[in-house]
PDB file of C-alpha atoms in Angstrom:
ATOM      1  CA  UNK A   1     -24.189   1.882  48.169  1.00 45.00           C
ATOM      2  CA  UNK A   2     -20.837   2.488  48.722  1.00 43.00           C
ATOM      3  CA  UNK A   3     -19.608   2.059  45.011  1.00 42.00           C
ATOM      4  CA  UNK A   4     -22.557   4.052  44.009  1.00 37.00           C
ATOM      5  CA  UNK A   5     -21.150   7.097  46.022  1.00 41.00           C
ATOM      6  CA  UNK A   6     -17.466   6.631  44.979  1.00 44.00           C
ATOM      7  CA  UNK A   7     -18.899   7.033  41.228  1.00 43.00           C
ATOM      8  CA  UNK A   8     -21.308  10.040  42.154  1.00 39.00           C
ATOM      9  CA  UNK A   9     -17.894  11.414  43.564  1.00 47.00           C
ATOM     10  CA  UNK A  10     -15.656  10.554  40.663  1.00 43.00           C
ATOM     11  CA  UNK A  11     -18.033  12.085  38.125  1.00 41.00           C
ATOM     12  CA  UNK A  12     -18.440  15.049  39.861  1.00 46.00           C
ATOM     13  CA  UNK A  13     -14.777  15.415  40.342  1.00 48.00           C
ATOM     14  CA  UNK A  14     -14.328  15.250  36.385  1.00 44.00           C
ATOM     15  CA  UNK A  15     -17.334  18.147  35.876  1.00 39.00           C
ATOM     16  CA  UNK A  16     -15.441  20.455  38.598  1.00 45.00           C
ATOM     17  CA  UNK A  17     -12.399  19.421  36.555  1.00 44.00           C
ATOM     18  CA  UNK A  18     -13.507  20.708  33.278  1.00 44.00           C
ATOM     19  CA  UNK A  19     -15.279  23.478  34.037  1.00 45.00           C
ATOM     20  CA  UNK A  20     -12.174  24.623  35.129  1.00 46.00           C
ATOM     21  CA  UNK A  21     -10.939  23.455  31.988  1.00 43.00           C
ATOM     22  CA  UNK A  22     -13.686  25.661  30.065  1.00 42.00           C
ATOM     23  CA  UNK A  23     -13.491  28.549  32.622  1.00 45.00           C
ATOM     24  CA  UNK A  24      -9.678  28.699  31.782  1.00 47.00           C
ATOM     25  CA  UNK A  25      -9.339  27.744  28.255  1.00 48.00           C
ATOM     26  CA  UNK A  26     -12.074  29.451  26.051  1.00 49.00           C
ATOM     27  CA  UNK A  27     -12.335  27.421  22.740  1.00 50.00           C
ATOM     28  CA  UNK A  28     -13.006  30.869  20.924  1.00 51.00           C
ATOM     29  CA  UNK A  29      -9.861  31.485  21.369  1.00 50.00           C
ATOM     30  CA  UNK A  30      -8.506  28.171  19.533  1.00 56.00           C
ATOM     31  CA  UNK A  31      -8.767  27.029  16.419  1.00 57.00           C
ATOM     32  CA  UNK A  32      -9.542  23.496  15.266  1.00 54.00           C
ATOM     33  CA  UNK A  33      -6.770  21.368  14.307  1.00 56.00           C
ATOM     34  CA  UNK A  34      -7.655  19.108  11.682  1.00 55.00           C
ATOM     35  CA  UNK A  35      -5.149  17.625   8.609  1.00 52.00           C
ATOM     36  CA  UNK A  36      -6.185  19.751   6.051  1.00 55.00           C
ATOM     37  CA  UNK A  37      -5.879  23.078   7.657  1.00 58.00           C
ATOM     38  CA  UNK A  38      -4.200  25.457   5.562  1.00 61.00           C
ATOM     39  CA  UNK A  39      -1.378  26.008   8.569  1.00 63.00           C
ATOM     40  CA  UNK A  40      -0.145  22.904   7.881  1.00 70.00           C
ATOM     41  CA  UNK A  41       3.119  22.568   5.441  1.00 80.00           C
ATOM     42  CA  UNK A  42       1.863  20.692   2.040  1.00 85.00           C
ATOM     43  CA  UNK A  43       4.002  19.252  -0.432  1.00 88.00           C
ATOM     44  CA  UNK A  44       3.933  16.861  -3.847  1.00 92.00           C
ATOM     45  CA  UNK A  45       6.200  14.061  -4.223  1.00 93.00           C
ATOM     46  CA  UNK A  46       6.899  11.514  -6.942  1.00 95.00           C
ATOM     47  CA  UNK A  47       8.285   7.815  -6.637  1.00 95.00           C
ATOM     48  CA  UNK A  48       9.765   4.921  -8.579  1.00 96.00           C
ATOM     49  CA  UNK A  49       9.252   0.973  -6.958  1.00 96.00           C
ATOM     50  CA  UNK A  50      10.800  -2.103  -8.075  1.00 97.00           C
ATOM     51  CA  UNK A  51       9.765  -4.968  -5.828  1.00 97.00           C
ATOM     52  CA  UNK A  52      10.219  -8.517  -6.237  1.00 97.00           C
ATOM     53  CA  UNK A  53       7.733 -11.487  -4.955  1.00 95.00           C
ATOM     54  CA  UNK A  54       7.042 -14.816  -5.417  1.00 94.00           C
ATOM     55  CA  UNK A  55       4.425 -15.616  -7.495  1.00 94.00           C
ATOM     56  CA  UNK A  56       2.407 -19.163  -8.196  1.00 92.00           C
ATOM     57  CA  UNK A  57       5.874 -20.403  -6.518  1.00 90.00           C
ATOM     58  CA  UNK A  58       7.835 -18.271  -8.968  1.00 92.00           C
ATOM     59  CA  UNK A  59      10.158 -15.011  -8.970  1.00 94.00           C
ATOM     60  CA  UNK A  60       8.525 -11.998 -10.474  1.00 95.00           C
ATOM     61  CA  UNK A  61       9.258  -8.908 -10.630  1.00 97.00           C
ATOM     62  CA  UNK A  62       7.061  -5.923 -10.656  1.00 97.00           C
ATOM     63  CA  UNK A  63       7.995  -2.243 -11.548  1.00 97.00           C
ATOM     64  CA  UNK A  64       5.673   0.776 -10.834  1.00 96.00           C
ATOM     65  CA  UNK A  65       5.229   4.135  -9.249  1.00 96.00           C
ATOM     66  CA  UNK A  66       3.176   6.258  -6.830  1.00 94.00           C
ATOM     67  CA  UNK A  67       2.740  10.213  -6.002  1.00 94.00           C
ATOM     68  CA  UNK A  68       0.684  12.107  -4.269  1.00 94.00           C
ATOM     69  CA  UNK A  69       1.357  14.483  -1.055  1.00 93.00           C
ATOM     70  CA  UNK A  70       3.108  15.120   2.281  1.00 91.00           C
ATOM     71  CA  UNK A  71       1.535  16.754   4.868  1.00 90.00           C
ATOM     72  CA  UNK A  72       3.433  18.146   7.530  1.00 88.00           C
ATOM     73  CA  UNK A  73       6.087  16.122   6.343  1.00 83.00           C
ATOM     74  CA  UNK A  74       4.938  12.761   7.935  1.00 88.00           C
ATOM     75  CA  UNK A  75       1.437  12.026   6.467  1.00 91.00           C
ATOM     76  CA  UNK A  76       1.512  10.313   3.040  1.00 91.00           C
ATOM     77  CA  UNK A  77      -1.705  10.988   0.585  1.00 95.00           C
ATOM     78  CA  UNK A  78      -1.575   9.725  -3.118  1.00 96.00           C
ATOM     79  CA  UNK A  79      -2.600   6.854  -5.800  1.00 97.00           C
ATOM     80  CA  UNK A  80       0.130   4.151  -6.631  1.00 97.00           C
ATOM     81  CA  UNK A  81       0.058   1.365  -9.485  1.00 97.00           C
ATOM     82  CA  UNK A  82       2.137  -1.856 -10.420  1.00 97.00           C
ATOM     83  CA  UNK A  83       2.901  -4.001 -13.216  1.00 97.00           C
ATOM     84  CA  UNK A  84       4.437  -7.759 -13.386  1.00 96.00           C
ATOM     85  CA  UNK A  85       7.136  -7.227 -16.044  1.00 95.00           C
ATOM     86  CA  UNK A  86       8.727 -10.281 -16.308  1.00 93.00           C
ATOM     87  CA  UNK A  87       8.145 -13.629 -17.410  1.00 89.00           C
ATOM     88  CA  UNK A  88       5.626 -15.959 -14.677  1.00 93.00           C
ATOM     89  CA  UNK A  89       5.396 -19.504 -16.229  1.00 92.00           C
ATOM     90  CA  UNK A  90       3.223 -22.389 -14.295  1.00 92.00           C
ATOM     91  CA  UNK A  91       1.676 -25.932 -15.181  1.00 91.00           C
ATOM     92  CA  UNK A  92      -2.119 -25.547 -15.542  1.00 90.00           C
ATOM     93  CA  UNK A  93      -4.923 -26.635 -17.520  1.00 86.00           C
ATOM     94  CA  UNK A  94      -7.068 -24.732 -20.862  1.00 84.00           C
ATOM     95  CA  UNK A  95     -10.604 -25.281 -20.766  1.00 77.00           C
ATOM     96  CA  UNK A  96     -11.344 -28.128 -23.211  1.00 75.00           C
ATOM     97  CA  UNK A  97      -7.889 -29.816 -23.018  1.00 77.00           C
ATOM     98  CA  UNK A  98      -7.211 -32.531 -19.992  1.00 81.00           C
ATOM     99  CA  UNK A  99      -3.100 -32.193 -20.448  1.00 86.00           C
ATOM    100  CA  UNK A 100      -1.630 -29.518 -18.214  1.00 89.00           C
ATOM    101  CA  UNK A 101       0.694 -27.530 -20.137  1.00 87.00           C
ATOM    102  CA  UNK A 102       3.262 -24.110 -19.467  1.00 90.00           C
ATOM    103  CA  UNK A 103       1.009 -21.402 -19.036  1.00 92.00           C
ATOM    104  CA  UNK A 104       1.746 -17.292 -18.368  1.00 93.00           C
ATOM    105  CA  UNK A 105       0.812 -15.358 -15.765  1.00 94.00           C
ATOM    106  CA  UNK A 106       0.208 -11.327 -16.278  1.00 94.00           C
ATOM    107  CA  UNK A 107      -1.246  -8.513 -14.420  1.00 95.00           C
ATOM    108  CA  UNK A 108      -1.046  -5.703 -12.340  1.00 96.00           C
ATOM    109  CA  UNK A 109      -2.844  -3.466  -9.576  1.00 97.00           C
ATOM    110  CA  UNK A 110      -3.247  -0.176  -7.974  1.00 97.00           C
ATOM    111  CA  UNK A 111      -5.306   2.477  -5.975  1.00 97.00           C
ATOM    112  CA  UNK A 112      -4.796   4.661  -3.032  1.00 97.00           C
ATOM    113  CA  UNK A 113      -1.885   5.147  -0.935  1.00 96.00           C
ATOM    114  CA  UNK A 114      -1.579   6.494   2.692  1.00 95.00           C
ATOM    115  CA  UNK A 115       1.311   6.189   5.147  1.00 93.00           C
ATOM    116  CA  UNK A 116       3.456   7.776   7.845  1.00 92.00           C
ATOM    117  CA  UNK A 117       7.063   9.011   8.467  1.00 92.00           C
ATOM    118  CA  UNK A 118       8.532   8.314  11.644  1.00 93.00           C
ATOM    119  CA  UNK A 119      11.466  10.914  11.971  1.00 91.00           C
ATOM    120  CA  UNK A 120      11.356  12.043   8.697  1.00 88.00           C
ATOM    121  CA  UNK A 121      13.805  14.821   9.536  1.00 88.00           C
ATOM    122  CA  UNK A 122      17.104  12.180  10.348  1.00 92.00           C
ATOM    123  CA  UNK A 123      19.244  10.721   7.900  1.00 93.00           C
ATOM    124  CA  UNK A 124      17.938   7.465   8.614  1.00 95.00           C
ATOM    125  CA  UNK A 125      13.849   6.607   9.729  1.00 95.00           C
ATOM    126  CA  UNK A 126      10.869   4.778   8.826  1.00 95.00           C
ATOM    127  CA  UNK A 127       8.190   4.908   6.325  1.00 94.00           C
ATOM    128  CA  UNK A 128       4.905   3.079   6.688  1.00 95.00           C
ATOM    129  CA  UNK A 129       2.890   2.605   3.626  1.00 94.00           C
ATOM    130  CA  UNK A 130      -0.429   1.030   3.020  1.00 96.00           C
ATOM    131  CA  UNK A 131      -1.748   0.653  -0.689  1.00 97.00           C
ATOM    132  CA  UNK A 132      -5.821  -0.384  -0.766  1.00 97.00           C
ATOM    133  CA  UNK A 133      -6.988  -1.062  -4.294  1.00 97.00           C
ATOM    134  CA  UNK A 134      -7.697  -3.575  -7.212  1.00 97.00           C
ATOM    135  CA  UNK A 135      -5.947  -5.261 -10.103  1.00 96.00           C
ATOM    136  CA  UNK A 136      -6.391  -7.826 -12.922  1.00 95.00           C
ATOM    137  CA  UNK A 137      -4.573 -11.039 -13.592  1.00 94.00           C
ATOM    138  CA  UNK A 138      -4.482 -12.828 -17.078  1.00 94.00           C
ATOM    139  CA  UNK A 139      -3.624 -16.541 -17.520  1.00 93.00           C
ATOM    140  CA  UNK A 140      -2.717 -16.542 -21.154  1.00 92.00           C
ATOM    141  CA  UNK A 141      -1.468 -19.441 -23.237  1.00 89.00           C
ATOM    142  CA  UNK A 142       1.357 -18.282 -25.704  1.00 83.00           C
ATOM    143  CA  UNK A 143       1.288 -21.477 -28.233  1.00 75.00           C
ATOM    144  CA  UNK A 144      -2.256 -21.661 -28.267  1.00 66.00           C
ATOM    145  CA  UNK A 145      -2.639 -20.881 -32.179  1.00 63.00           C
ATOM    146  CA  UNK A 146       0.128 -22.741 -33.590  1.00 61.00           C
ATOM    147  CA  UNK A 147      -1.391 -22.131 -36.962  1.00 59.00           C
ATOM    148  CA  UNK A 148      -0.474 -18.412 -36.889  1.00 57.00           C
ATOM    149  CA  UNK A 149       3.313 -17.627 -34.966  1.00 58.00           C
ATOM    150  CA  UNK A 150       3.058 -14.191 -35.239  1.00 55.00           C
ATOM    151  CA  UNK A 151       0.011 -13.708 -32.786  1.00 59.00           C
ATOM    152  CA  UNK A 152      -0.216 -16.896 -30.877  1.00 64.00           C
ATOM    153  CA  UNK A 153      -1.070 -15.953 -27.685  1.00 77.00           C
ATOM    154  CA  UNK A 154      -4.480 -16.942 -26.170  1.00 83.00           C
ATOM    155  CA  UNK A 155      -6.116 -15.839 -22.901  1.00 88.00           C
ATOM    156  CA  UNK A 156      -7.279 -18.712 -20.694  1.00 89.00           C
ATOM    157  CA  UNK A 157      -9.163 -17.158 -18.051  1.00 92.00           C
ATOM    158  CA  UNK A 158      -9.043 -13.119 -16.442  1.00 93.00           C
ATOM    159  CA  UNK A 159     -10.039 -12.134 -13.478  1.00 94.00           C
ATOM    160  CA  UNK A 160     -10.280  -8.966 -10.801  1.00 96.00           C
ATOM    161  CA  UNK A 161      -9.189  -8.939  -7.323  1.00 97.00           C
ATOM    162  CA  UNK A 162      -8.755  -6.575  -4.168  1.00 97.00           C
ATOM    163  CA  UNK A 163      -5.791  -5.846  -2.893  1.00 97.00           C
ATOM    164  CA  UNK A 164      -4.437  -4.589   0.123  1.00 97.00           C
ATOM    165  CA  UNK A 165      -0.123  -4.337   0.664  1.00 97.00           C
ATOM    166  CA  UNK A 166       0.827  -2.341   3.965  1.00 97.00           C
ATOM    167  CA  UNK A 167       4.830  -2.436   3.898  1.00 96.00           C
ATOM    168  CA  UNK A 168       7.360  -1.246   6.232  1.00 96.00           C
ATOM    169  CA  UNK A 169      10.536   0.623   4.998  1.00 96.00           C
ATOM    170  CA  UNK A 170      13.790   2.247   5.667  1.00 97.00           C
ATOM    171  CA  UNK A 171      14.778   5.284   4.027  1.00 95.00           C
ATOM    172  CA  UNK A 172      17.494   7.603   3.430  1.00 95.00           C
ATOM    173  CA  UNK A 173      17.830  11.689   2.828  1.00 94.00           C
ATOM    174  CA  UNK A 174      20.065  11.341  -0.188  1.00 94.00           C
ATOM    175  CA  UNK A 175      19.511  14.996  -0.475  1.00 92.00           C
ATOM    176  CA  UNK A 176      16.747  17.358   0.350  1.00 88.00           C
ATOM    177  CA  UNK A 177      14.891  16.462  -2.756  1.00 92.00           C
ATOM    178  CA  UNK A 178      15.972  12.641  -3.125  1.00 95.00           C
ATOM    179  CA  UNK A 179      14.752   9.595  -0.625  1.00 95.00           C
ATOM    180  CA  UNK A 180      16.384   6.075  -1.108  1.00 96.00           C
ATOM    181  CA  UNK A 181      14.128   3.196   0.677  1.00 96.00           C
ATOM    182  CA  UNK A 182      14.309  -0.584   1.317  1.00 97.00           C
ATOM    183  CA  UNK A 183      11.906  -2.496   2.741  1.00 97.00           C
ATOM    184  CA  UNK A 184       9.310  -5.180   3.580  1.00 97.00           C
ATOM    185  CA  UNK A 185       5.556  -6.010   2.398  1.00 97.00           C
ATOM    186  CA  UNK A 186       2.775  -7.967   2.399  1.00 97.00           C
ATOM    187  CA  UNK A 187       0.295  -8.417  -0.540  1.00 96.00           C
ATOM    188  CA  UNK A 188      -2.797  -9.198   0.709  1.00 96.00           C
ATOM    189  CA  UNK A 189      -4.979 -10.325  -2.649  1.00 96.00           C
ATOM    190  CA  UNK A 190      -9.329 -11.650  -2.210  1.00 96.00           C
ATOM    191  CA  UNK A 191     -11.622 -12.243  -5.106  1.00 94.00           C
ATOM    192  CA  UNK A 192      -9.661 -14.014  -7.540  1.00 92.00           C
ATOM    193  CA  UNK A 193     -12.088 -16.241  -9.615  1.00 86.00           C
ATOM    194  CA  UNK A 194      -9.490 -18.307 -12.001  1.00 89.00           C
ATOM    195  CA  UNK A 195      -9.701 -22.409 -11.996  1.00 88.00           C
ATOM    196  CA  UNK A 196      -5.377 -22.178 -12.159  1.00 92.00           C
ATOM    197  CA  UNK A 197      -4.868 -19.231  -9.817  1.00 93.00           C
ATOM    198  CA  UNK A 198      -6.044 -18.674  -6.238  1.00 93.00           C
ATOM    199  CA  UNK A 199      -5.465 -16.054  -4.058  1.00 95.00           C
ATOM    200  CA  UNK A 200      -3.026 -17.734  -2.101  1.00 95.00           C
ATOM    201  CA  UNK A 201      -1.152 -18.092  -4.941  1.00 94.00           C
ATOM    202  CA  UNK A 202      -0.250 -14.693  -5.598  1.00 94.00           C
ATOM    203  CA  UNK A 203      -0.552 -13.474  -2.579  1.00 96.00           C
ATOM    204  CA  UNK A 204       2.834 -13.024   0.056  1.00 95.00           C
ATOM    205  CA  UNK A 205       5.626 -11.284   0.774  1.00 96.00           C
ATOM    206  CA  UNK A 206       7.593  -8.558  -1.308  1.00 96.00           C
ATOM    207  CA  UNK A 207      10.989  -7.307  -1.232  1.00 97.00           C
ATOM    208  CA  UNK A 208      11.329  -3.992  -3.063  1.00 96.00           C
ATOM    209  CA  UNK A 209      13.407  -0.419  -2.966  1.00 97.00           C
ATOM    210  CA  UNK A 210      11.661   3.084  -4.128  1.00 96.00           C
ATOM    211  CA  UNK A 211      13.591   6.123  -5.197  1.00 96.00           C
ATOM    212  CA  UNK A 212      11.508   9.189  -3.775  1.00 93.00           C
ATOM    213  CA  UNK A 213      11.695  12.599  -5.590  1.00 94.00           C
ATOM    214  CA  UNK A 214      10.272  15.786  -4.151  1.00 89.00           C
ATOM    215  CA  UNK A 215      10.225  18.601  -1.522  1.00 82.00           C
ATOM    216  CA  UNK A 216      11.051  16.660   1.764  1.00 75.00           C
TER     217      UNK A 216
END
């Protein structure tokens, strides 16, 4: 009985409470907040990233670039993409052959982007971005035709894949219209259906700087 009328108490505490609150703050008098209001300060930026991971046990390197907007200069909206430019060799196996032999890795990804600023007004702070999207990966043979030099390339197996790479970076105002960043993340890759390539495989941690043009 007794914790029945401390509750009845409590609850009618917070109804006397905001009634007051209603009494003395009449929402017609303020207006929503939400993201997208047209108050808030909206601007486009571009970006360049060149990050470097470790893929099926080897360095790779992957170039590509993202834009979109700022809102209220901390909220980041915008699509990015990547490509693996250089060279990913492994040991695996063609279908029909039982010798394991060099084989190439090649692929790329992209979708959304959305992230934060954390003092974006100081020389130094911190930029959180999340990319959630897909890719492809190709496992191609390059002396498959040996018959033909020209065009000897042969794909093994392709696949698709979710990804999903939240990161962690330090930037730098270069100038009001120039960001320099450093940072940290992790690709997070499911669905890969490939006999030489899981998604452990080519999934892990990135190193990688982006140069950030716009109106910051």
């Amino acid at each position: 009985m007794k914790k029945l009328l401390y509750s009845i108490c409590i609850l009618c505490s917070m109804v006397s409470f905001s009634q007051k609150y209603i009494d003395t703050n009449d929402p017609k008098d303020e207006e929503v907040k939400s993201l997208l209001s047209k108050n808030n300060d909206l601007n486009a930026f571009g970006a360049l990233d060149i990050k470097v991971s470790d893929l099926m046990s080897e360095r790779g390197l992957l170039v590509g670039a993202y834009g979109g907007f700022i809102i209220n200069r901390r909220y980041l909206f915008g699509v990015a993409g990547y490509g693996l430019v250089t060279n990913v060799e492994f040991e695996g196996l063609v279908p029909g052959q039982t010798t394991p032999k060099q084989l190439n890795l090649q692929g790329g990804y992209g979708g959304i982007m959305i992230g934060g600023t954390i003092a974006p007004r100081e020389l130094i702070h911190i930029s959180i971005p999340i990319i959630l999207g897909a890719g492809s990966l190709e496992v191609v043979d390059k002396d498959f035709f040996t018959n033909n030099p020209a065009d000897s390339e042969f794909t093994v197996e392709n696949t698709v894949f979710f990804i999903a790479e939240p990161g962690l970076e330090v930037e730098f105002n270069i100038t009001k219209y120039f960001r320099l960043g450093a940072g940290m993340t992790y690709r997070y890759i499911s669905g890969t259906e490939l006999e030489n390539v899981k998604d452990e495989d080519i999934s892990g941690t990135t190193a990688m700087i982006s140069f950030r043009f716009g109106r910051f």
